[in-house]
């Protein structure tokens, strides 16, 4: 490990400076919730595309109301009707929410403010004005208008909004493919009988749980013995498919700490090794191409501390999705001396 440890802020700065977003990919809209949009989206047509009623009621010509106190009702327009009816002068037409406004009509009165007897409609809304209860073409969104900006998080509302524009796929920043390499001859699996000299392996459980909260696109779990050749081989295979490789343990300067040596063998560039912090001082970070390699100290508290402080920083930039822990301040109940 380098003698000249760097500060926490410097380590984070190096991560930010060496991380770029993943290459955007196209994804079906139905699968894109929670992802980050990688391009501006524009409307291909006016929304609504036609004059439509905003409620159940009756469509008529406003000028006819001035001349006639009572209007005969001729026909109806239901939502989804694709044959545009023509409203005869001096008549009204039954209409439903979302239905196209018949040609010649310009106003809709809600059904609660009418009286219908023997096919004759009396309009009781004294305050009605021309164009009432009508959504005009382009009143919500005009053709060519910006519908959603790049780097917007695709929430459930955004997904529904885009579907309403006829969009069925979007270009997004994908989640990273991640490989976790667990090292340590002293480890045994939970659920087995205790063995003298062994400890239960917990880091993979903690990291997998943390990644499920992000989530990650694909996570591969690899176990490697404290052997330089075996670790080098495992790392080399992971580098071939992963955007991010996490190794636990073996990053200090002991006789069985092979992570840094294996990374050098695989052509990984050392970005930093060692941070002025506890826990997690031996943290290693390197890159090969656009793939990050993080060597997380094996202590379980160090693993999660380094993951949330540094790995999450890289993932946030890769996916263009700001993710962070909720930070709170608490008062110690007793004095603490270190």
C-alpha positions as a Python dict, from the first residue, in 0.01 Angstrom:
ca = {
    (1, 'X'): (0, 0, 0),
    (2, 'X'): (121, 349, -81),
    (3, 'X'): (280, 532, 211),
    (4, 'X'): (125, 860, 99),
    (5, 'X'): (-241, 811, 179),
    (6, 'X'): (-485, 1045, 9),
    (7, 'X'): (-778, 1223, 168),
    (8, 'X'): (-1140, 1113, 138),
    (9, 'X'): (-1222, 1418, -73),
    (10, 'X'): (-927, 1351, -306),
    (11, 'X'): (-1034, 987, -349),
    (12, 'X'): (-1385, 1094, -444),
    (13, 'X'): (-1248, 1358, -680),
    (14, 'X'): (-1038, 1095, -858),
    (15, 'X'): (-1341, 869, -893),
    (16, 'X'): (-1549, 1151, -1041),
    (17, 'X'): (-1271, 1250, -1281),
    (18, 'X'): (-1219, 895, -1406),
    (19, 'X'): (-1582, 787, -1445),
    (20, 'X'): (-1798, 836, -1753),
    (21, 'X'): (-2164, 738, -1811),
    (22, 'X'): (-2232, 399, -1963),
    (23, 'X'): (-2325, 386, -2330),
    (24, 'X'): (-2701, 450, -2361),
    (25, 'X'): (-2919, 164, -2482),
    (26, 'X'): (-3275, 138, -2612),
    (27, 'X'): (-3522, -29, -2377),
    (28, 'X'): (-3895, -103, -2393),
    (29, 'X'): (-4082, 171, -2209),
    (30, 'X'): (-4254, -84, -1985),
    (31, 'X'): (-3913, -193, -1846),
    (32, 'X'): (-3763, 155, -1804),
    (33, 'X'): (-3912, 268, -1472),
    (34, 'X'): (-3640, 404, -1245),
    (35, 'X'): (-3389, 439, -1528),
    (36, 'X'): (-3248, 774, -1647),
    (37, 'X'): (-3344, 909, -1988),
    (38, 'X'): (-3042, 957, -2215),
    (39, 'X'): (-3193, 1196, -2471),
    (40, 'X'): (-3446, 1477, -2503),
    (41, 'X'): (-3785, 1356, -2624),
    (42, 'X'): (-4014, 1562, -2847),
    (43, 'X'): (-4381, 1523, -2939),
    (44, 'X'): (-4448, 1375, -3284),
    (45, 'X'): (-4797, 1525, -3294),
    (46, 'X'): (-5028, 1762, -3111),
    (47, 'X'): (-5170, 1649, -2777),
    (48, 'X'): (-5462, 1617, -2801),
    (49, 'X'): (-5449, 1551, -3173),
    (50, 'X'): (-5810, 1664, -3220),
    (51, 'X'): (-6067, 1880, -3043),
    (52, 'X'): (-6218, 1666, -2770),
    (53, 'X'): (-6465, 1692, -2488),
    (54, 'X'): (-6326, 1720, -2135),
    (55, 'X'): (-6643, 1575, -1978),
    (56, 'X'): (-6970, 1393, -2035),
    (57, 'X'): (-7237, 1628, -2167),
    (58, 'X'): (-7368, 1778, -2491),
    (59, 'X'): (-7182, 1945, -2777),
    (60, 'X'): (-7336, 2239, -2961),
    (61, 'X'): (-7261, 2562, -3148),
    (62, 'X'): (-7241, 2851, -2904),
    (63, 'X'): (-7412, 3082, -3154),
    (64, 'X'): (-7713, 2848, -3162),
    (65, 'X'): (-7761, 2894, -2788),
    (66, 'X'): (-7806, 3266, -2846),
    (67, 'X'): (-8086, 3204, -3098),
    (68, 'X'): (-8250, 2892, -2955),
    (69, 'X'): (-8346, 2828, -2593),
    (70, 'X'): (-8396, 2459, -2661),
    (71, 'X'): (-8190, 2237, -2896),
    (72, 'X'): (-8293, 1899, -3037),
    (73, 'X'): (-8041, 1623, -2968),
    (74, 'X'): (-7924, 1433, -3276),
    (75, 'X'): (-7687, 1139, -3226),
    (76, 'X'): (-7388, 1096, -2998),
    (77, 'X'): (-7007, 1090, -2999),
    (78, 'X'): (-6837, 829, -2781),
    (79, 'X'): (-6471, 815, -2681),
    (80, 'X'): (-6279, 628, -2947),
    (81, 'X'): (-6515, 719, -3230),
    (82, 'X'): (-6312, 752, -3549),
    (83, 'X'): (-6585, 881, -3779),
    (84, 'X'): (-6621, 1254, -3734),
    (85, 'X'): (-6987, 1346, -3729),
    (86, 'X'): (-7112, 1682, -3849),
    (87, 'X'): (-7338, 1873, -3614),
    (88, 'X'): (-7638, 2022, -3791),
    (89, 'X'): (-7708, 2388, -3724),
    (90, 'X'): (-7948, 2445, -3436),
    (91, 'X'): (-7893, 2100, -3279),
    (92, 'X'): (-7690, 1941, -3001),
    (93, 'X'): (-7517, 1604, -2979),
    (94, 'X'): (-7459, 1374, -2681),
    (95, 'X'): (-7085, 1350, -2613),
    (96, 'X'): (-6859, 1168, -2367),
    (97, 'X'): (-6527, 1249, -2204),
    (98, 'X'): (-6240, 1221, -2450),
    (99, 'X'): (-6464, 1192, -2754),
    (100, 'X'): (-6388, 1398, -3066),
    (101, 'X'): (-6590, 1715, -3094),
    (102, 'X'): (-6830, 1688, -3393),
    (103, 'X'): (-6761, 1922, -3682),
    (104, 'X'): (-6934, 2264, -3642),
    (105, 'X'): (-6957, 2225, -3261),
    (106, 'X'): (-6742, 2451, -3044),
    (107, 'X'): (-6876, 2416, -2688),
    (108, 'X'): (-6972, 2140, -2444),
    (109, 'X'): (-7209, 2171, -2151),
    (110, 'X'): (-7180, 1919, -1867),
    (111, 'X'): (-7479, 1690, -1837),
    (112, 'X'): (-7550, 1798, -1476),
    (113, 'X'): (-7639, 2145, -1604),
    (114, 'X'): (-7895, 2037, -1861),
    (115, 'X'): (-8250, 1905, -1882),
    (116, 'X'): (-8354, 1657, -2151),
    (117, 'X'): (-8720, 1598, -2229),
    (118, 'X'): (-8853, 1419, -2536),
    (119, 'X'): (-8522, 1460, -2719),
    (120, 'X'): (-8510, 1835, -2655),
    (121, 'X'): (-8217, 1978, -2458),
    (122, 'X'): (-8243, 2278, -2229),
    (123, 'X'): (-7909, 2425, -2119),
    (124, 'X'): (-7925, 2546, -1758),
    (125, 'X'): (-7566, 2674, -1729),
    (126, 'X'): (-7608, 3051, -1732),
    (127, 'X'): (-7233, 3111, -1704),
    (128, 'X'): (-7127, 2893, -1998),
    (129, 'X'): (-6892, 3056, -2249),
    (130, 'X'): (-6783, 2973, -2601),
    (131, 'X'): (-6533, 2686, -2605),
    (132, 'X'): (-6621, 2565, -2257),
    (133, 'X'): (-6516, 2209, -2168),
    (134, 'X'): (-6330, 2159, -2498),
    (135, 'X'): (-5966, 2058, -2524),
    (136, 'X'): (-5824, 2212, -2841),
    (137, 'X'): (-5555, 2037, -3052),
    (138, 'X'): (-5211, 2102, -2905),
    (139, 'X'): (-5350, 2257, -2586),
    (140, 'X'): (-5150, 2010, -2373),
    (141, 'X'): (-4849, 1963, -2602),
    (142, 'X'): (-4774, 2095, -2948),
    (143, 'X'): (-4602, 1889, -3216),
    (144, 'X'): (-4225, 1927, -3184),
    (145, 'X'): (-4248, 2042, -2823),
    (146, 'X'): (-4005, 1911, -2560),
    (147, 'X'): (-4185, 1641, -2365),
    (148, 'X'): (-3911, 1517, -2133),
    (149, 'X'): (-3552, 1632, -2086),
    (150, 'X'): (-3248, 1407, -2096),
    (151, 'X'): (-3126, 1293, -1752),
    (152, 'X'): (-3483, 1282, -1620),
    (153, 'X'): (-3560, 984, -1398),
    (154, 'X'): (-3837, 776, -1554),
    (155, 'X'): (-4089, 764, -1272),
    (156, 'X'): (-4423, 584, -1296),
    (157, 'X'): (-4584, 914, -1394),
    (158, 'X'): (-4324, 976, -1664),
    (159, 'X'): (-4375, 625, -1803),
    (160, 'X'): (-4750, 681, -1827),
    (161, 'X'): (-4700, 1024, -1982),
    (162, 'X'): (-4469, 888, -2253),
    (163, 'X'): (-4702, 598, -2325),
    (164, 'X'): (-4976, 854, -2380),
    (165, 'X'): (-4757, 1007, -2649),
    (166, 'X'): (-4737, 674, -2831),
    (167, 'X'): (-4376, 611, -2726),
    (168, 'X'): (-4297, 242, -2676),
    (169, 'X'): (-3920, 247, -2626),
    (170, 'X'): (-3669, 494, -2484),
    (171, 'X'): (-3293, 543, -2480),
    (172, 'X'): (-3164, 515, -2123),
    (173, 'X'): (-2842, 482, -1928),
    (174, 'X'): (-2819, 113, -1832),
    (175, 'X'): (-2734, -24, -1492),
    (176, 'X'): (-2377, -159, -1469),
    (177, 'X'): (-2288, -523, -1497),
    (178, 'X'): (-2103, -610, -1177),
    (179, 'X'): (-1872, -889, -1069),
    (180, 'X'): (-1803, -953, -699),
    (181, 'X'): (-1490, -1154, -621),
    (182, 'X'): (-1473, -1284, -266),
    (183, 'X'): (-1122, -1375, -146),
    (184, 'X'): (-1000, -1540, 172),
    (185, 'X'): (-896, -1894, 266),
    (186, 'X'): (-1045, -1839, 610),
    (187, 'X'): (-1403, -1806, 483),
    (188, 'X'): (-1684, -2058, 510),
    (189, 'X'): (-2047, -2033, 401),
    (190, 'X'): (-2326, -1946, 645),
    (191, 'X'): (-2543, -2244, 724),
    (192, 'X'): (-2247, -2481, 767),
    (193, 'X'): (-2109, -2610, 1096),
    (194, 'X'): (-1841, -2389, 1250),
    (195, 'X'): (-1486, -2496, 1163),
    (196, 'X'): (-1189, -2405, 1380),
    (197, 'X'): (-988, -2123, 1224),
    (198, 'X'): (-1266, -2025, 984),
    (199, 'X'): (-1510, -1733, 984),
    (200, 'X'): (-1844, -1703, 811),
    (201, 'X'): (-1838, -1511, 485),
    (202, 'X'): (-2076, -1214, 501),
    (203, 'X'): (-1944, -956, 259),
    (204, 'X'): (-2111, -1102, -49),
    (205, 'X'): (-2446, -1095, 133),
    (206, 'X'): (-2401, -731, 229),
    (207, 'X'): (-2290, -622, -120),
    (208, 'X'): (-2564, -817, -300),
    (209, 'X'): (-2824, -664, -70),
    (210, 'X'): (-2684, -314, -128),
    (211, 'X'): (-2684, -365, -506),
    (212, 'X'): (-3043, -489, -505),
    (213, 'X'): (-3145, -153, -366),
    (214, 'X'): (-2994, 29, -666),
    (215, 'X'): (-3053, -205, -864),
    (216, 'X'): (-2772, -344, -1078),
    (217, 'X'): (-2834, -499, -1417),
    (218, 'X'): (-2648, -823, -1355),
    (219, 'X'): (-2435, -932, -1063),
    (220, 'X'): (-2194, -1226, -1081),
    (221, 'X'): (-2048, -1374, -765),
    (222, 'X'): (-1703, -1537, -781),
    (223, 'X'): (-1502, -1705, -505),
    (224, 'X'): (-1122, -1706, -522),
    (225, 'X'): (-861, -1852, -290),
    (226, 'X'): (-570, -1649, -157),
    (227, 'X'): (-359, -1751, -453),
    (228, 'X'): (-213, -1499, -700),
    (229, 'X'): (-264, -1711, -1010),
    (230, 'X'): (-622, -1806, -923),
    (231, 'X'): (-714, -1449, -831),
    (232, 'X'): (-555, -1314, -1150),
    (233, 'X'): (-753, -1562, -1358),
    (234, 'X'): (-1081, -1470, -1183),
    (235, 'X'): (-1017, -1099, -1225),
    (236, 'X'): (-923, -1138, -1591),
    (237, 'X'): (-1249, -1321, -1664),
    (238, 'X'): (-1453, -1059, -1477),
    (239, 'X'): (-1290, -773, -1671),
    (240, 'X'): (-1411, -926, -1996),
    (241, 'X'): (-1781, -861, -1921),
    (242, 'X'): (-1819, -638, -1616),
    (243, 'X'): (-1845, -259, -1597),
    (244, 'X'): (-1750, -279, -1232),
    (245, 'X'): (-1547, -537, -1037),
    (246, 'X'): (-1557, -548, -657),
    (247, 'X'): (-1301, -755, -466),
    (248, 'X'): (-1321, -806, -91),
    (249, 'X'): (-1013, -868, 118),
    (250, 'X'): (-650, -902, 15),
    (251, 'X'): (-580, -531, -47),
    (252, 'X'): (-335, -461, 234),
    (253, 'X'): (37, -550, 242),
    (254, 'X'): (29, -898, 397),
    (255, 'X'): (192, -1206, 246),
    (256, 'X'): (-151, -1327, 124),
    (257, 'X'): (-282, -994, -3),
    (258, 'X'): (-280, -1043, -380),
    (259, 'X'): (-547, -804, -511),
    (260, 'X'): (-313, -524, -618),
    (261, 'X'): (-64, -767, -776),
    (262, 'X'): (-345, -944, -964),
    (263, 'X'): (-474, -609, -1088),
    (264, 'X'): (-126, -517, -1215),
    (265, 'X'): (-102, -850, -1397),
    (266, 'X'): (-437, -778, -1567),
    (267, 'X'): (-327, -435, -1686),
    (268, 'X'): (-542, -238, -1443),
    (269, 'X'): (-430, 121, -1392),
    (270, 'X'): (-382, 212, -1026),
    (271, 'X'): (-590, 523, -954),
    (272, 'X'): (-523, 522, -580),
    (273, 'X'): (-442, 279, -300),
    (274, 'X'): (-499, 386, 56),
    (275, 'X'): (-724, 655, 201),
    (276, 'X'): (-694, 854, 522),
    (277, 'X'): (-994, 700, 691),
    (278, 'X'): (-1105, 430, 933),
    (279, 'X'): (-1248, 186, 859),
    (280, 'X'): (-1134, 116, 504),
    (281, 'X'): (-783, 263, 493),
    (282, 'X'): (-637, 5, 247),
    (283, 'X'): (-907, 77, -18),
    (284, 'X'): (-780, 20, -374),
    (285, 'X'): (-928, 171, -691),
    (286, 'X'): (-812, 104, -1045),
    (287, 'X'): (-941, 110, -1401),
    (288, 'X'): (-896, -91, -1717),
    (289, 'X'): (-1059, 88, -2007),
    (290, 'X'): (-1392, 205, -1871),
    (291, 'X'): (-1418, -72, -1612),
    (292, 'X'): (-1364, 14, -1246),
    (293, 'X'): (-1188, -228, -1012),
    (294, 'X'): (-1238, -165, -641),
    (295, 'X'): (-1045, -363, -381),
    (296, 'X'): (-1254, -334, -65),
    (297, 'X'): (-1085, -416, 269),
    (298, 'X'): (-1221, -745, 400),
    (299, 'X'): (-1360, -623, 732),
    (300, 'X'): (-1742, -618, 692),
    (301, 'X'): (-1774, -262, 822),
    (302, 'X'): (-1502, -151, 580),
    (303, 'X'): (-1675, -318, 287),
    (304, 'X'): (-2003, -132, 327),
    (305, 'X'): (-1836, 195, 426),
    (306, 'X'): (-1622, 193, 112),
    (307, 'X'): (-1910, 76, -104),
    (308, 'X'): (-2140, 361, -6),
    (309, 'X'): (-1868, 627, 2),
    (310, 'X'): (-1682, 538, -319),
    (311, 'X'): (-1837, 262, -529),
    (312, 'X'): (-2176, 429, -517),
    (313, 'X'): (-2011, 749, -642),
    (314, 'X'): (-1893, 567, -955),
    (315, 'X'): (-2226, 391, -1009),
    (316, 'X'): (-2413, 721, -984),
    (317, 'X'): (-2204, 869, -1266),
    (318, 'X'): (-2223, 552, -1477),
    (319, 'X'): (-2602, 554, -1464),
    (320, 'X'): (-2651, 934, -1437),
    (321, 'X'): (-2873, 855, -1140),
    (322, 'X'): (-2797, 1044, -818),
    (323, 'X'): (-2799, 796, -534),
    (324, 'X'): (-2689, 860, -179),
    (325, 'X'): (-2755, 748, 174),
    (326, 'X'): (-2975, 954, 399),
    (327, 'X'): (-2741, 1131, 638),
    (328, 'X'): (-2842, 1217, 992),
    (329, 'X'): (-2663, 1354, 1296),
    (330, 'X'): (-2698, 1192, 1635),
    (331, 'X'): (-2576, 1277, 1984),
    (332, 'X'): (-2366, 1015, 2163),
    (333, 'X'): (-2526, 895, 2483),
    (334, 'X'): (-2183, 858, 2647),
    (335, 'X'): (-1839, 1011, 2600),
    (336, 'X'): (-1614, 822, 2358),
    (337, 'X'): (-1232, 827, 2362),
    (338, 'X'): (-1022, 699, 2072),
}
